[in-house]
Coordinates of C-alpha atoms in Angstrom, one line a residue:
Chain A
M902 CA 56.0 33.0 -33.4
D903 CA 56.8 36.5 -32.1
R904 CA 53.8 38.0 -33.9
L905 CA 51.6 35.3 -32.5
R906 CA 52.8 36.2 -29.0
T907 CA 52.2 39.9 -29.7
E908 CA 48.6 39.1 -30.7
W909 CA 47.9 37.1 -27.6
L910 CA 49.5 39.8 -25.5
L911 CA 47.3 42.4 -27.3
N912 CA 44.2 40.3 -26.7
A913 CA 45.0 40.0 -23.0
V914 CA 45.5 43.8 -22.8
L915 CA 42.1 44.4 -24.6
A916 CA 40.3 41.9 -22.4
G917 CA 41.9 43.3 -19.3
A918 CA 41.2 46.9 -20.2
L919 CA 37.6 46.2 -21.0
F920 CA 37.2 44.8 -17.5
A921 CA 39.5 47.2 -15.6
V922 CA 38.1 50.5 -17.0
P923 CA 34.5 49.9 -15.9
L924 CA 35.8 48.4 -12.6
W925 CA 37.6 51.7 -12.0
A926 CA 34.4 53.5 -13.0
L927 CA 32.5 51.5 -10.4
M928 CA 34.9 52.6 -7.7
A929 CA 34.9 56.2 -8.9
G930 CA 31.1 56.3 -9.2
E931 CA 30.9 56.9 -13.0
P932 CA 28.0 54.8 -14.2
F933 CA 28.1 56.4 -17.6
I934 CA 31.5 54.8 -18.3
I935 CA 30.2 51.4 -17.2
T936 CA 27.3 51.7 -19.6
L937 CA 29.7 52.7 -22.3
A938 CA 31.9 49.7 -21.7
T939 CA 28.7 47.5 -21.8
R940 CA 27.8 49.0 -25.1
I941 CA 31.3 48.2 -26.4
A942 CA 31.0 44.6 -25.2
I943 CA 27.6 44.1 -26.8
L944 CA 28.6 45.7 -30.1
A945 CA 31.7 43.4 -30.0
I946 CA 29.5 40.4 -29.5
A947 CA 27.5 41.4 -32.6
A948 CA 30.7 41.9 -34.5
V949 CA 32.1 38.5 -33.4
G950 CA 29.0 37.0 -35.0
L951 CA 29.6 38.9 -38.2
N952 CA 33.3 38.0 -38.0
I953 CA 32.5 34.3 -38.4
A954 CA 30.7 35.0 -41.7
L955 CA 33.0 37.8 -42.9
G956 CA 36.3 37.1 -41.3
L957 CA 36.5 33.3 -41.5
G958 CA 34.1 32.7 -44.4
G959 CA 34.7 35.7 -46.5
M960 CA 31.0 36.3 -46.8
V961 CA 30.5 40.1 -46.9
S962 CA 27.1 40.3 -45.3
F963 CA 25.8 43.9 -45.5
G964 CA 22.6 42.8 -43.7
H965 CA 23.6 41.7 -40.2
A966 CA 21.5 44.5 -38.7
L967 CA 18.5 42.2 -39.6
Y968 CA 19.5 39.7 -36.9
F969 CA 20.6 42.4 -34.5
G970 CA 17.2 44.0 -34.8
L971 CA 15.3 40.7 -34.7
G972 CA 17.1 39.9 -31.4
G973 CA 16.2 43.3 -30.2
Y974 CA 12.5 42.9 -31.1
V975 CA 12.4 39.5 -29.4
A976 CA 13.6 41.1 -26.1
G977 CA 11.2 44.0 -26.6
I978 CA 8.1 42.0 -27.5
A979 CA 8.7 39.4 -24.8
A980 CA 9.1 42.1 -22.2
H981 CA 6.1 44.0 -23.6
H982 CA 3.8 41.0 -23.1
A983 CA 5.2 40.1 -19.7
F984 CA 4.7 43.7 -18.6
H985 CA 1.1 43.8 -19.8
G986 CA 0.3 40.2 -18.9
T987 CA -0.9 39.4 -22.4
P988 CA 0.0 36.3 -24.4
V989 CA 1.9 36.3 -27.6
L990 CA 1.1 33.6 -30.2
G991 CA -0.6 31.7 -27.3
L992 CA 2.5 31.8 -25.1
P993 CA 3.0 34.1 -22.1
G994 CA 5.6 36.9 -22.4
T995 CA 8.7 36.7 -20.3
N996 CA 11.1 39.0 -18.6
Q997 CA 13.9 36.5 -18.1
M998 CA 17.0 37.1 -20.2
L999 CA 18.0 33.5 -20.7
P1000 CA 14.8 32.3 -22.4
I1001 CA 14.7 35.5 -24.4
W1002 CA 18.2 34.9 -25.6
A1003 CA 17.3 31.4 -26.6
I1004 CA 14.3 32.5 -28.6
A1005 CA 16.3 35.4 -30.2
M1006 CA 19.1 33.0 -31.3
V1007 CA 16.7 30.4 -32.7
L1008 CA 14.7 33.0 -34.7
S1009 CA 17.8 34.8 -35.9
G1010 CA 19.3 31.4 -36.9
A1011 CA 16.2 30.5 -38.8
L1012 CA 16.1 33.8 -40.6
A1013 CA 19.8 33.6 -41.4
G1014 CA 19.1 30.2 -42.7
I1015 CA 16.5 31.5 -45.2
V1016 CA 18.5 34.6 -46.2
G1017 CA 21.7 32.6 -46.4
A1018 CA 20.2 29.8 -48.5
L1019 CA 19.0 32.4 -51.0
S1020 CA 22.0 34.7 -50.9
L1021 CA 24.6 31.9 -51.1
R1022 CA 23.3 30.9 -54.5
T1023 CA 25.4 33.9 -55.6
S1024 CA 28.7 35.4 -54.5
G1025 CA 30.8 38.5 -54.5
I1026 CA 29.0 41.7 -55.3
F1027 CA 25.6 40.0 -55.7
F1028 CA 25.9 38.6 -52.2
I1029 CA 26.5 42.1 -50.7
M1030 CA 23.5 43.6 -52.5
I1031 CA 21.2 40.8 -51.7
T1032 CA 22.0 40.6 -48.0
L1033 CA 21.5 44.4 -47.9
A1034 CA 18.2 44.2 -49.7
F1035 CA 16.8 41.4 -47.4
A1036 CA 17.9 43.4 -44.3
Q1037 CA 16.0 46.4 -45.8
M1038 CA 12.9 44.3 -46.2
G1039 CA 13.2 43.4 -42.5
F1040 CA 13.6 47.0 -41.7
F1041 CA 10.3 48.0 -43.3
F1042 CA 8.4 45.2 -41.5
P1043 CA 8.5 46.7 -38.0
L1044 CA 8.3 50.2 -39.5
S1045 CA 5.0 49.5 -41.1
W1046 CA 3.6 47.2 -38.4
P1047 CA 1.9 49.3 -35.9
A1048 CA 1.3 46.7 -33.2
Y1049 CA 4.8 47.1 -31.6
G1050 CA 5.2 50.8 -31.9
G1051 CA 5.9 51.0 -35.7
E1052 CA 8.3 53.9 -36.5
D1053 CA 8.4 55.1 -32.8
G1054 CA 9.8 51.8 -31.5
L1055 CA 9.0 49.9 -28.4
P1056 CA 10.2 50.8 -24.9
I1057 CA 11.2 48.2 -22.4
F1058 CA 10.0 49.6 -19.1
M1059 CA 12.0 47.3 -16.9
R1060 CA 15.1 45.6 -17.9
N1061 CA 14.7 41.9 -18.3
Q1062 CA 16.2 39.8 -15.4
F1063 CA 19.1 37.5 -15.1
P1064 CA 19.3 34.9 -12.2
G1065 CA 21.4 36.0 -9.3
L1066 CA 22.1 39.6 -10.6
N1067 CA 20.3 42.9 -10.5
T1068 CA 20.2 44.0 -14.1
A1069 CA 19.0 47.5 -13.2
R1070 CA 22.5 48.1 -11.8
P1071 CA 25.0 49.1 -14.6
W1072 CA 27.8 47.0 -13.2
D1073 CA 25.7 43.8 -13.1
M1074 CA 24.6 44.5 -16.7
F1075 CA 28.2 44.9 -17.7
L1076 CA 29.2 41.6 -16.1
I1077 CA 26.5 39.9 -18.1
A1078 CA 27.7 41.5 -21.4
Y1079 CA 31.4 40.8 -20.6
G1080 CA 30.7 37.2 -19.7
V1081 CA 28.8 36.6 -22.9
L1082 CA 31.5 38.4 -24.9
L1083 CA 34.2 36.1 -23.5
L1084 CA 32.0 33.0 -24.2
T1085 CA 31.5 34.1 -27.9
L1086 CA 35.2 34.9 -28.3
G1087 CA 36.0 31.5 -27.0
L1088 CA 33.5 30.0 -29.4
F1089 CA 35.1 31.9 -32.2
A1090 CA 38.6 30.7 -31.3
M1091 CA 37.3 27.1 -31.0
L1092 CA 35.6 27.3 -34.4
R1093 CA 38.7 28.7 -36.0
A1094 CA 40.8 25.9 -34.6
A1095 CA 38.3 23.2 -35.5
R1096 CA 38.0 21.2 -38.7
F1097 CA 34.9 23.3 -39.5
G1098 CA 36.9 26.5 -39.3
A1099 CA 39.7 25.1 -41.4
A1100 CA 37.2 24.0 -44.1
L1101 CA 35.5 27.5 -43.9
M1102 CA 38.8 29.3 -44.4
A1103 CA 39.8 26.9 -47.2
I1104 CA 36.5 27.7 -49.0
R1105 CA 37.2 31.5 -48.6
Q1106 CA 40.7 31.2 -50.0
N1107 CA 39.8 28.9 -52.9
P1108 CA 36.3 27.4 -53.3
D1109 CA 37.3 25.3 -56.3
R1110 CA 40.2 23.6 -54.5
A1111 CA 38.2 23.2 -51.4
A1112 CA 35.5 21.4 -53.5
A1113 CA 38.2 19.3 -55.1
I1114 CA 39.3 17.9 -51.8
G1115 CA 35.7 17.0 -50.9
I1116 CA 34.4 20.1 -48.9
S1117 CA 31.0 21.2 -49.9
P1118 CA 31.2 25.0 -50.0
F1119 CA 27.4 25.7 -49.8
G1120 CA 26.7 23.6 -46.7
I1121 CA 29.7 24.8 -44.7
K1122 CA 29.1 28.4 -45.6
L1123 CA 25.4 28.2 -44.7
V1124 CA 26.1 26.7 -41.3
A1125 CA 28.7 29.5 -40.7
F1126 CA 26.2 32.1 -41.8
I1127 CA 23.5 30.7 -39.5
L1128 CA 25.9 30.7 -36.5
S1129 CA 26.9 34.2 -37.4
G1130 CA 23.3 35.4 -37.4
M1131 CA 22.5 33.7 -34.1
I1132 CA 25.3 35.4 -32.3
T1133 CA 24.4 38.8 -33.8
G1134 CA 20.8 38.2 -32.8
L1135 CA 21.9 37.4 -29.2
A1136 CA 23.8 40.7 -29.2
G1137 CA 20.6 42.5 -30.4
A1138 CA 18.6 41.1 -27.5
M1139 CA 21.2 42.3 -25.1
M1140 CA 21.4 45.8 -26.7
A1141 CA 17.7 46.2 -26.5
D1142 CA 17.9 45.5 -22.8
L1143 CA 20.8 47.8 -22.3
T1144 CA 19.1 50.8 -23.9
R1145 CA 15.6 49.6 -22.8
F1146 CA 14.3 50.4 -26.2
V1147 CA 14.0 48.8 -29.6
S1148 CA 13.1 50.5 -32.8
P1149 CA 13.4 49.8 -36.6
A1150 CA 16.7 51.8 -36.5
M1151 CA 18.4 48.7 -35.0
M1152 CA 17.7 47.1 -38.4
A1153 CA 18.7 50.1 -40.5
W1154 CA 21.4 49.6 -43.2
T1155 CA 23.7 52.0 -41.3
M1156 CA 23.8 49.5 -38.4
S1157 CA 24.9 46.7 -40.9
G1158 CA 27.6 49.2 -42.1
E1159 CA 28.7 49.9 -38.5
L1160 CA 29.2 46.2 -37.8
I1161 CA 31.4 45.9 -40.8
V1162 CA 33.3 49.0 -39.9
I1163 CA 33.9 47.6 -36.4
I1164 CA 35.5 44.5 -37.9
I1165 CA 37.6 46.5 -40.3
L1166 CA 38.8 49.0 -37.7
G1167 CA 39.7 46.1 -35.4
G1168 CA 41.1 43.6 -38.0
V1169 CA 39.2 41.1 -40.2
G1170 CA 39.2 37.5 -39.0
R1171 CA 41.2 38.4 -35.8
M1172 CA 39.8 37.0 -32.6
F1173 CA 39.8 40.3 -30.8
G1174 CA 39.3 42.4 -33.8
P1175 CA 35.7 43.1 -32.9
V1176 CA 36.6 44.2 -29.4
A1177 CA 39.2 46.6 -30.6
G1178 CA 36.9 47.9 -33.4
A1179 CA 33.9 48.4 -31.1
A1180 CA 36.1 50.2 -28.6
I1181 CA 37.5 52.5 -31.4
L1182 CA 34.1 53.2 -32.8
V1183 CA 32.4 54.0 -29.5
G1184 CA 35.4 55.9 -28.4
F1185 CA 35.4 57.9 -31.6
E1186 CA 31.7 58.7 -31.3
V1187 CA 32.0 59.8 -27.7
F1188 CA 35.1 61.8 -28.1
F1189 CA 34.5 63.5 -31.4
G1190 CA 30.8 63.6 -30.9
G1191 CA 31.5 65.8 -27.9
L1192 CA 33.7 68.1 -30.0
T1193 CA 31.6 68.5 -33.2
E1194 CA 28.1 67.5 -34.4
H1195 CA 29.7 66.5 -37.7
W1196 CA 31.8 63.7 -36.2
Q1197 CA 30.6 61.3 -38.8
F1198 CA 32.4 63.4 -41.4
W1199 CA 35.7 62.7 -39.6
L1200 CA 34.8 59.1 -39.0
G1201 CA 34.3 58.7 -42.8
L1202 CA 37.8 60.2 -43.5
V1203 CA 39.4 57.9 -40.9
L1204 CA 37.7 54.9 -42.3
L1205 CA 38.6 55.9 -45.9
A1206 CA 42.3 56.2 -44.8
V1207 CA 42.2 52.8 -43.0
V1208 CA 40.8 51.1 -46.1
L1209 CA 43.1 52.8 -48.6
F1210 CA 46.3 52.8 -46.6
A1211 CA 46.1 50.7 -43.4
R1212 CA 44.6 47.3 -44.2
G1213 CA 44.5 44.9 -41.3
G1214 CA 43.0 47.2 -38.7
L1215 CA 44.3 47.9 -35.2
V1216 CA 45.2 44.3 -34.4
G1217 CA 46.9 43.9 -37.8
L1218 CA 48.8 47.2 -37.2
I1219 CA 50.2 46.0 -33.8
A1220 CA 50.5 42.3 -34.3
G1221 CA 51.3 42.1 -38.0
R1222 CA 49.4 40.4 -40.8
A1223 CA 47.4 37.3 -40.0
R1224 CA 49.0 34.0 -40.8
N1225 CA 46.2 32.8 -42.9
V1226 CA 45.6 35.7 -45.3
Chain B
M153 CA -12.1 51.1 -56.6
T154 CA -12.5 52.7 -60.0
L155 CA -10.6 52.2 -63.2
A156 CA -9.4 55.8 -63.0
L157 CA -7.8 55.2 -59.6
V158 CA -6.1 52.0 -60.9
L159 CA -4.8 53.9 -64.0
E160 CA -3.4 56.6 -61.8
Q161 CA -1.5 54.1 -59.7
V162 CA -0.1 52.4 -62.7
L163 CA 1.2 55.7 -64.0
N164 CA 2.7 56.4 -60.5
G165 CA 4.4 53.0 -60.7
L166 CA 5.8 53.7 -64.1
Q167 CA 7.1 57.1 -63.0
F168 CA 8.7 55.6 -59.9
G169 CA 10.2 52.8 -62.0
L170 CA 11.7 55.2 -64.5
M171 CA 13.3 57.3 -61.8
L172 CA 14.7 54.0 -60.4
F173 CA 16.0 53.2 -63.8
L174 CA 18.1 56.4 -63.9
M175 CA 19.7 55.3 -60.6
S176 CA 20.2 51.7 -61.6
A177 CA 21.6 52.5 -65.0
G178 CA 24.5 54.3 -63.5
L179 CA 25.2 51.6 -60.9
T180 CA 25.0 48.8 -63.4
L181 CA 27.2 50.7 -65.9
V182 CA 29.9 51.3 -63.2
F183 CA 29.7 47.7 -62.2
G184 CA 29.7 46.4 -65.8
V185 CA 32.7 48.4 -66.9
M186 CA 34.8 48.8 -63.8
G187 CA 33.6 45.8 -61.6
L188 CA 33.0 48.2 -58.7
I189 CA 30.1 48.3 -56.2
N190 CA 29.4 51.9 -55.4
L191 CA 27.4 52.5 -52.2
A192 CA 27.9 56.2 -52.6
H193 CA 25.7 56.3 -55.7
G194 CA 22.9 57.4 -53.4
S195 CA 25.0 60.4 -52.2
L196 CA 25.3 61.6 -55.8
Y197 CA 21.5 61.4 -56.0
M198 CA 21.3 63.6 -52.9
I199 CA 23.9 66.0 -54.3
G200 CA 21.9 66.5 -57.5
A201 CA 18.7 67.2 -55.4
F202 CA 20.4 69.6 -53.1
C203 CA 22.2 71.6 -55.8
C204 CA 19.0 71.7 -57.9
A205 CA 17.0 73.0 -54.9
A206 CA 19.6 75.5 -53.9
I207 CA 20.1 77.0 -57.4
A208 CA 16.3 76.9 -58.2
G209 CA 15.7 78.6 -54.8
V210 CA 18.2 81.4 -55.7
T211 CA 17.3 82.0 -59.3
G212 CA 13.7 81.0 -59.2
N213 CA 14.2 78.9 -62.3
F214 CA 13.8 75.1 -62.0
W215 CA 15.5 74.3 -65.2
L216 CA 18.7 76.2 -64.2
G217 CA 18.6 74.3 -60.9
L218 CA 18.2 71.0 -62.8
M219 CA 21.2 71.8 -65.0
A220 CA 23.2 72.7 -61.8
G221 CA 22.1 69.5 -60.1
I222 CA 23.2 67.3 -63.0
A223 CA 26.5 69.2 -63.4
A224 CA 27.3 69.1 -59.6
A225 CA 26.6 65.4 -59.4
A226 CA 28.7 64.7 -62.5
A227 CA 31.6 66.9 -61.2
A228 CA 31.4 65.2 -57.7
G229 CA 31.4 61.9 -59.4
A230 CA 34.5 62.7 -61.5
L231 CA 36.3 64.1 -58.5
I232 CA 35.4 61.0 -56.3
E233 CA 36.6 58.7 -59.1
V234 CA 39.9 60.5 -59.5
L235 CA 40.6 60.8 -55.7
V236 CA 39.2 57.6 -54.3
I237 CA 37.4 55.1 -56.6
R238 CA 40.4 54.8 -58.9
R239 CA 42.4 53.1 -56.1
L240 CA 39.7 50.6 -55.5
Y241 CA 39.3 48.8 -58.9
A242 CA 42.0 46.3 -58.0
R243 CA 40.7 45.8 -54.5
D244 CA 38.2 43.1 -53.3
H245 CA 34.6 43.9 -52.8
L246 CA 34.9 44.4 -49.1
D247 CA 37.3 47.3 -49.5
Q248 CA 35.0 48.8 -52.1
V249 CA 32.0 48.5 -49.8
L250 CA 33.9 50.1 -46.9
A251 CA 35.5 52.9 -48.9
T252 CA 32.2 53.9 -50.5
F253 CA 30.5 53.5 -47.1
A254 CA 33.0 56.0 -45.8
L255 CA 32.2 58.3 -48.8
I256 CA 28.5 58.2 -47.7
L257 CA 29.4 59.4 -44.3
I258 CA 31.7 62.1 -45.7
L259 CA 29.2 63.3 -48.3
S260 CA 26.1 63.2 -46.1
E261 CA 27.8 65.1 -43.3
G262 CA 29.4 67.4 -45.9
V263 CA 26.0 68.3 -47.3
R264 CA 24.7 68.8 -43.8
M265 CA 27.6 71.2 -43.1
I266 CA 26.9 73.2 -46.3
F267 CA 23.1 73.3 -46.4
G268 CA 22.2 72.9 -42.7
P269 CA 20.2 70.1 -41.0
R270 CA 16.8 71.2 -42.3
P271 CA 15.3 69.8 -45.5
L272 CA 15.1 72.0 -48.6
Y273 CA 12.0 72.4 -50.7
L274 CA 12.0 72.3 -54.4
N275 CA 8.9 73.5 -56.3
V276 CA 7.6 72.0 -59.4
P277 CA 8.3 74.3 -62.3
D278 CA 5.4 76.6 -63.2
M279 CA 4.9 75.2 -66.7
L280 CA 4.4 71.7 -65.3
R281 CA 2.1 72.6 -62.5
G282 CA -1.5 71.3 -62.3
T283 CA -3.0 68.2 -63.9
V284 CA -3.7 67.0 -67.3
N285 CA -6.8 65.2 -68.5
L286 CA -6.2 61.6 -69.7
G287 CA -9.7 60.7 -70.6
I288 CA -10.8 58.9 -67.5
V289 CA -8.4 60.5 -65.0
D290 CA -6.8 63.9 -64.2
Y291 CA -3.1 63.1 -63.7
S292 CA -0.3 65.3 -62.3
L293 CA 1.4 67.0 -65.3
Y294 CA 4.7 66.9 -63.5
R295 CA 4.6 63.2 -62.9
L296 CA 3.6 62.7 -66.5
A297 CA 6.6 64.8 -67.5
L298 CA 8.8 62.6 -65.3
I299 CA 7.6 59.6 -67.3
G300 CA 8.5 61.4 -70.5
F301 CA 11.8 62.5 -69.1
G302 CA 12.7 59.0 -68.0
L303 CA 11.8 57.5 -71.4
A304 CA 13.8 60.2 -73.2
V305 CA 16.9 59.6 -71.1
A306 CA 16.6 55.9 -71.5
L307 CA 16.4 56.3 -75.3
G308 CA 19.4 58.7 -75.2
L309 CA 21.4 56.2 -73.2
W310 CA 20.5 53.5 -75.6
A311 CA 21.7 55.6 -78.5
L312 CA 24.8 56.6 -76.7
I313 CA 25.8 53.0 -76.0
T314 CA 24.8 51.5 -79.3
R315 CA 25.5 54.4 -81.7
T316 CA 28.5 56.4 -80.5
R317 CA 32.3 55.8 -80.3
L318 CA 32.1 56.2 -76.5
G319 CA 29.4 53.6 -76.4
I320 CA 31.6 51.2 -78.3
Q321 CA 34.4 51.7 -75.8
I322 CA 32.0 51.2 -72.9
R323 CA 30.7 47.9 -74.4
A324 CA 34.3 46.9 -75.2
G325 CA 35.2 47.7 -71.6
E326 CA 32.4 45.5 -70.3
S327 CA 33.6 42.5 -72.2
D328 CA 37.4 42.8 -71.9
R329 CA 39.1 45.6 -69.9
E330 CA 42.7 44.6 -70.6
M331 CA 42.1 44.2 -74.3
I332 CA 40.7 47.7 -74.9
A333 CA 43.6 49.2 -72.9
A334 CA 46.0 47.2 -75.1
L335 CA 44.3 48.6 -78.2
G336 CA 45.1 52.1 -77.2
V337 CA 41.9 53.3 -75.5
N338 CA 42.7 55.6 -72.6
I339 CA 41.1 53.4 -70.0
R340 CA 41.6 55.8 -67.0
W341 CA 39.8 58.5 -68.9
L342 CA 37.0 56.1 -69.9
Y343 CA 36.5 55.0 -66.3
T344 CA 36.2 58.6 -65.2
V345 CA 33.7 59.4 -67.9
V346 CA 31.6 56.3 -67.2
F347 CA 31.6 57.2 -63.5
A348 CA 30.7 60.8 -64.1
L349 CA 27.9 59.7 -66.5
G350 CA 26.5 57.4 -63.9
A351 CA 26.7 60.2 -61.4
A352 CA 25.0 62.6 -63.7
L353 CA 22.1 60.2 -64.1
A354 CA 21.8 59.8 -60.3
G355 CA 21.9 63.6 -59.9
L356 CA 19.2 64.0 -62.6
A357 CA 17.0 61.5 -60.8
G358 CA 17.6 63.2 -57.4
A359 CA 16.7 66.6 -58.8
L360 CA 13.6 65.4 -60.6
V361 CA 12.3 63.5 -57.6
G362 CA 13.3 66.3 -55.3
A363 CA 10.4 68.4 -56.6
I364 CA 7.8 65.8 -55.3
Q365 CA 9.6 64.8 -52.1
S366 CA 11.5 66.8 -49.6
V367 CA 15.2 67.2 -50.3
Q368 CA 17.1 65.9 -47.2
V369 CA 20.3 64.2 -46.1
G370 CA 19.8 60.5 -46.3
M371 CA 17.3 60.6 -49.2
G372 CA 19.7 58.7 -51.4
E373 CA 20.2 55.5 -49.5
P374 CA 16.6 54.0 -49.6
V375 CA 16.7 54.6 -53.4
L376 CA 20.1 53.1 -53.6
I377 CA 19.0 49.9 -52.0
L378 CA 16.0 49.7 -54.3
A379 CA 18.4 50.2 -57.2
F380 CA 20.3 47.2 -55.9
V381 CA 17.1 45.2 -55.9
V382 CA 16.5 46.3 -59.5
I383 CA 20.0 45.3 -60.6
V384 CA 19.7 41.9 -58.9
I385 CA 16.4 41.3 -60.7
G386 CA 17.6 42.6 -64.0
G387 CA 21.0 41.1 -64.1
I388 CA 24.1 43.0 -63.0
G389 CA 25.8 45.0 -65.8
S390 CA 22.8 44.9 -68.1
I391 CA 21.1 48.2 -69.0
K392 CA 18.2 46.4 -70.5
G393 CA 17.9 44.4 -67.3
A394 CA 18.0 47.6 -65.3
M395 CA 15.1 48.9 -67.4
V396 CA 12.9 45.8 -67.0
G397 CA 13.8 45.4 -63.3
A398 CA 13.1 49.1 -62.6
L399 CA 9.7 49.0 -64.2
L400 CA 8.8 45.7 -62.4
V401 CA 9.9 47.1 -59.0
G402 CA 8.2 50.5 -59.6
V403 CA 4.9 49.1 -60.7
I404 CA 4.8 46.1 -58.2
D405 CA 5.7 48.3 -55.3
T406 CA 3.2 51.0 -56.1
M407 CA 0.4 48.5 -56.9
G408 CA 1.1 46.5 -53.8
R409 CA 0.8 49.5 -51.6
F410 CA -2.4 50.4 -53.3
L411 CA -4.1 46.9 -53.6
L412 CA -2.9 44.8 -50.6
P413 CA -4.6 46.9 -47.9
R414 CA -7.8 46.9 -50.0
F415 CA -7.5 43.2 -50.4
F416 CA -7.1 42.5 -46.7
A417 CA -10.0 44.9 -45.9
T418 CA -12.3 42.4 -47.6
F419 CA -11.9 40.0 -44.6
L420 CA -10.2 41.9 -41.8
D421 CA -11.3 45.1 -40.1
T422 CA -9.9 48.3 -41.6
S423 CA -7.1 49.3 -39.2
Q424 CA -5.8 45.7 -39.1
A425 CA -6.0 45.4 -42.9
M426 CA -4.1 48.6 -43.3
G427 CA -1.3 47.4 -41.0
V428 CA -1.0 43.9 -42.5
G429 CA -1.4 45.2 -46.1
A430 CA 1.2 47.9 -45.7
A431 CA 3.7 45.5 -44.0
L432 CA 3.3 42.9 -46.8
A433 CA 3.4 45.5 -49.5
S434 CA 6.7 46.8 -48.3
M435 CA 8.1 43.2 -48.6
L436 CA 6.7 42.5 -52.0
I437 CA 9.6 43.6 -54.2
Y438 CA 12.1 41.7 -52.0
L439 CA 10.0 38.6 -52.4
L440 CA 10.1 39.2 -56.2
M441 CA 13.9 39.4 -55.8
A442 CA 14.0 36.1 -53.9
L443 CA 11.9 34.4 -56.6
V444 CA 14.3 35.7 -59.3
L445 CA 17.2 34.4 -57.3
I446 CA 15.7 31.0 -56.9
F447 CA 14.9 30.6 -60.6
R448 CA 17.4 32.9 -62.3
P449 CA 20.3 33.4 -59.9
K450 CA 22.1 35.7 -62.4
G451 CA 19.0 37.9 -63.0
L452 CA 16.6 38.1 -65.8
F453 CA 19.1 39.4 -68.4
P454 CA 22.6 38.2 -67.4
A455 CA 25.1 40.6 -69.0
H456 CA 27.8 38.1 -69.8
G457 CA 26.7 35.0 -71.6

């Protein structure tokens, strides 16, 4: 019980800090810090998506950059056509975030459905390699497709719009990202508490027993994988708007690795693990990146130490091991 | 489109496939014997290429460089196994992925620290420069030598695994790890040797390919992912599967890049055909992988049963 209370307290502190720090930055006139917090929030959304597949379902997807990048390209392409006033597939482009998000989620979900249906025929090490390979296939597609910038990527000249807010202002953009983050965290908690989440975790712990009590592993895992891809796709669309740029790099295998790293640093399967992990990763990059150009070397050492000696991530370190592991 | 051009592309595909085989063989051995997924295999490829380029640059002798590249990759492999990998055998795949991902970051940045951010250039050795006449086509002598190299190493590997004492231990380790340890084989030593052997093959591939591409940080990972595709197609843990998968991937990828743009050019305008063709060609081997997964989820040559 105590540990549970510690975790809720930690969650409240993380949620509060992620709001308070940019609020302070707004007062102090430090837009860079607001944008940094927005980046943390959006990366955390992407990782919450992956956490559904990886944390709850035990599906180690090394290809979630595929959905992240797809979401990014939806935002980029819609804005591109809206800006130039040209149609795409017979439809007009749009510069409204809400329809862009909807399209990004539908397409990411469909793609995750195809990749998931193929990859879930296998498990373990095969699953890791196959998700990685399909993401690499997705990476080469925009790379060799010149219509939307190819290797150079596609700029978004004006940030897409959200009703009632001015997205060009860092604080407004932060509010959007923070709001969506809270919604996805709520969805994650609801999923985990629901029958669906219980079934998913049962499958992760012992697929044979789960099957014996009448849970079909394939269907449940596929639905979780699709949901997971949709949320990561949504985060991709938001990230493209934040940086006003989308390129094949969003789909690179390193991005998939980063998302897994975020979850591990924060704590696998923990509700606020992605928030803690994204904050640690971005903080590390900004702090050590300012000290040395070889900061990735040190990130590698820290990560290695966490994997070898400190399993459970930050949330696990403070709030103890999860109940259901 | 002449027959000579097609033959040239087929040979290119074979050469690419054989280099992929060198990468995949090490990966699949390590998985077969130790049950480990090693993302840092691409870093060993990079280490082989960098050491080869550096030593060849200093001494002016490609073959010395090649030896140095293989030795450096094998040494790095053995060191990594003893320091890190050994602790991962009993862990789940997620921990293995993360630890070896961390190794990629460390090794890539480490190489950048030592050799600087600029790519190195490795020249083709003098005796293999130029082209050779194959009847209807003049083909690069070096690429032809790579084909020969690849085949020779594959043959050597086959002899090692089927004809030597070490090979017996490797095969025994693949089928029952606990049992061969109980029979008195020093399993820790065997694991280090297998890992170093896989690393040496990756280093060899990196050094050989380094002479026809630029030697740069990050060169290993695209090859690593292709090697994963090869292993998924061939069947994980199977050397024979790795050979068949590597040749399939090498030839299909090369021929796809060569033929698809030409195919689309028959009914699209040239620039569009190049775009569509290139995009589709880059997806071809992944589609092959998807097909294999649908019909043979354990690969073409499943290693166990």
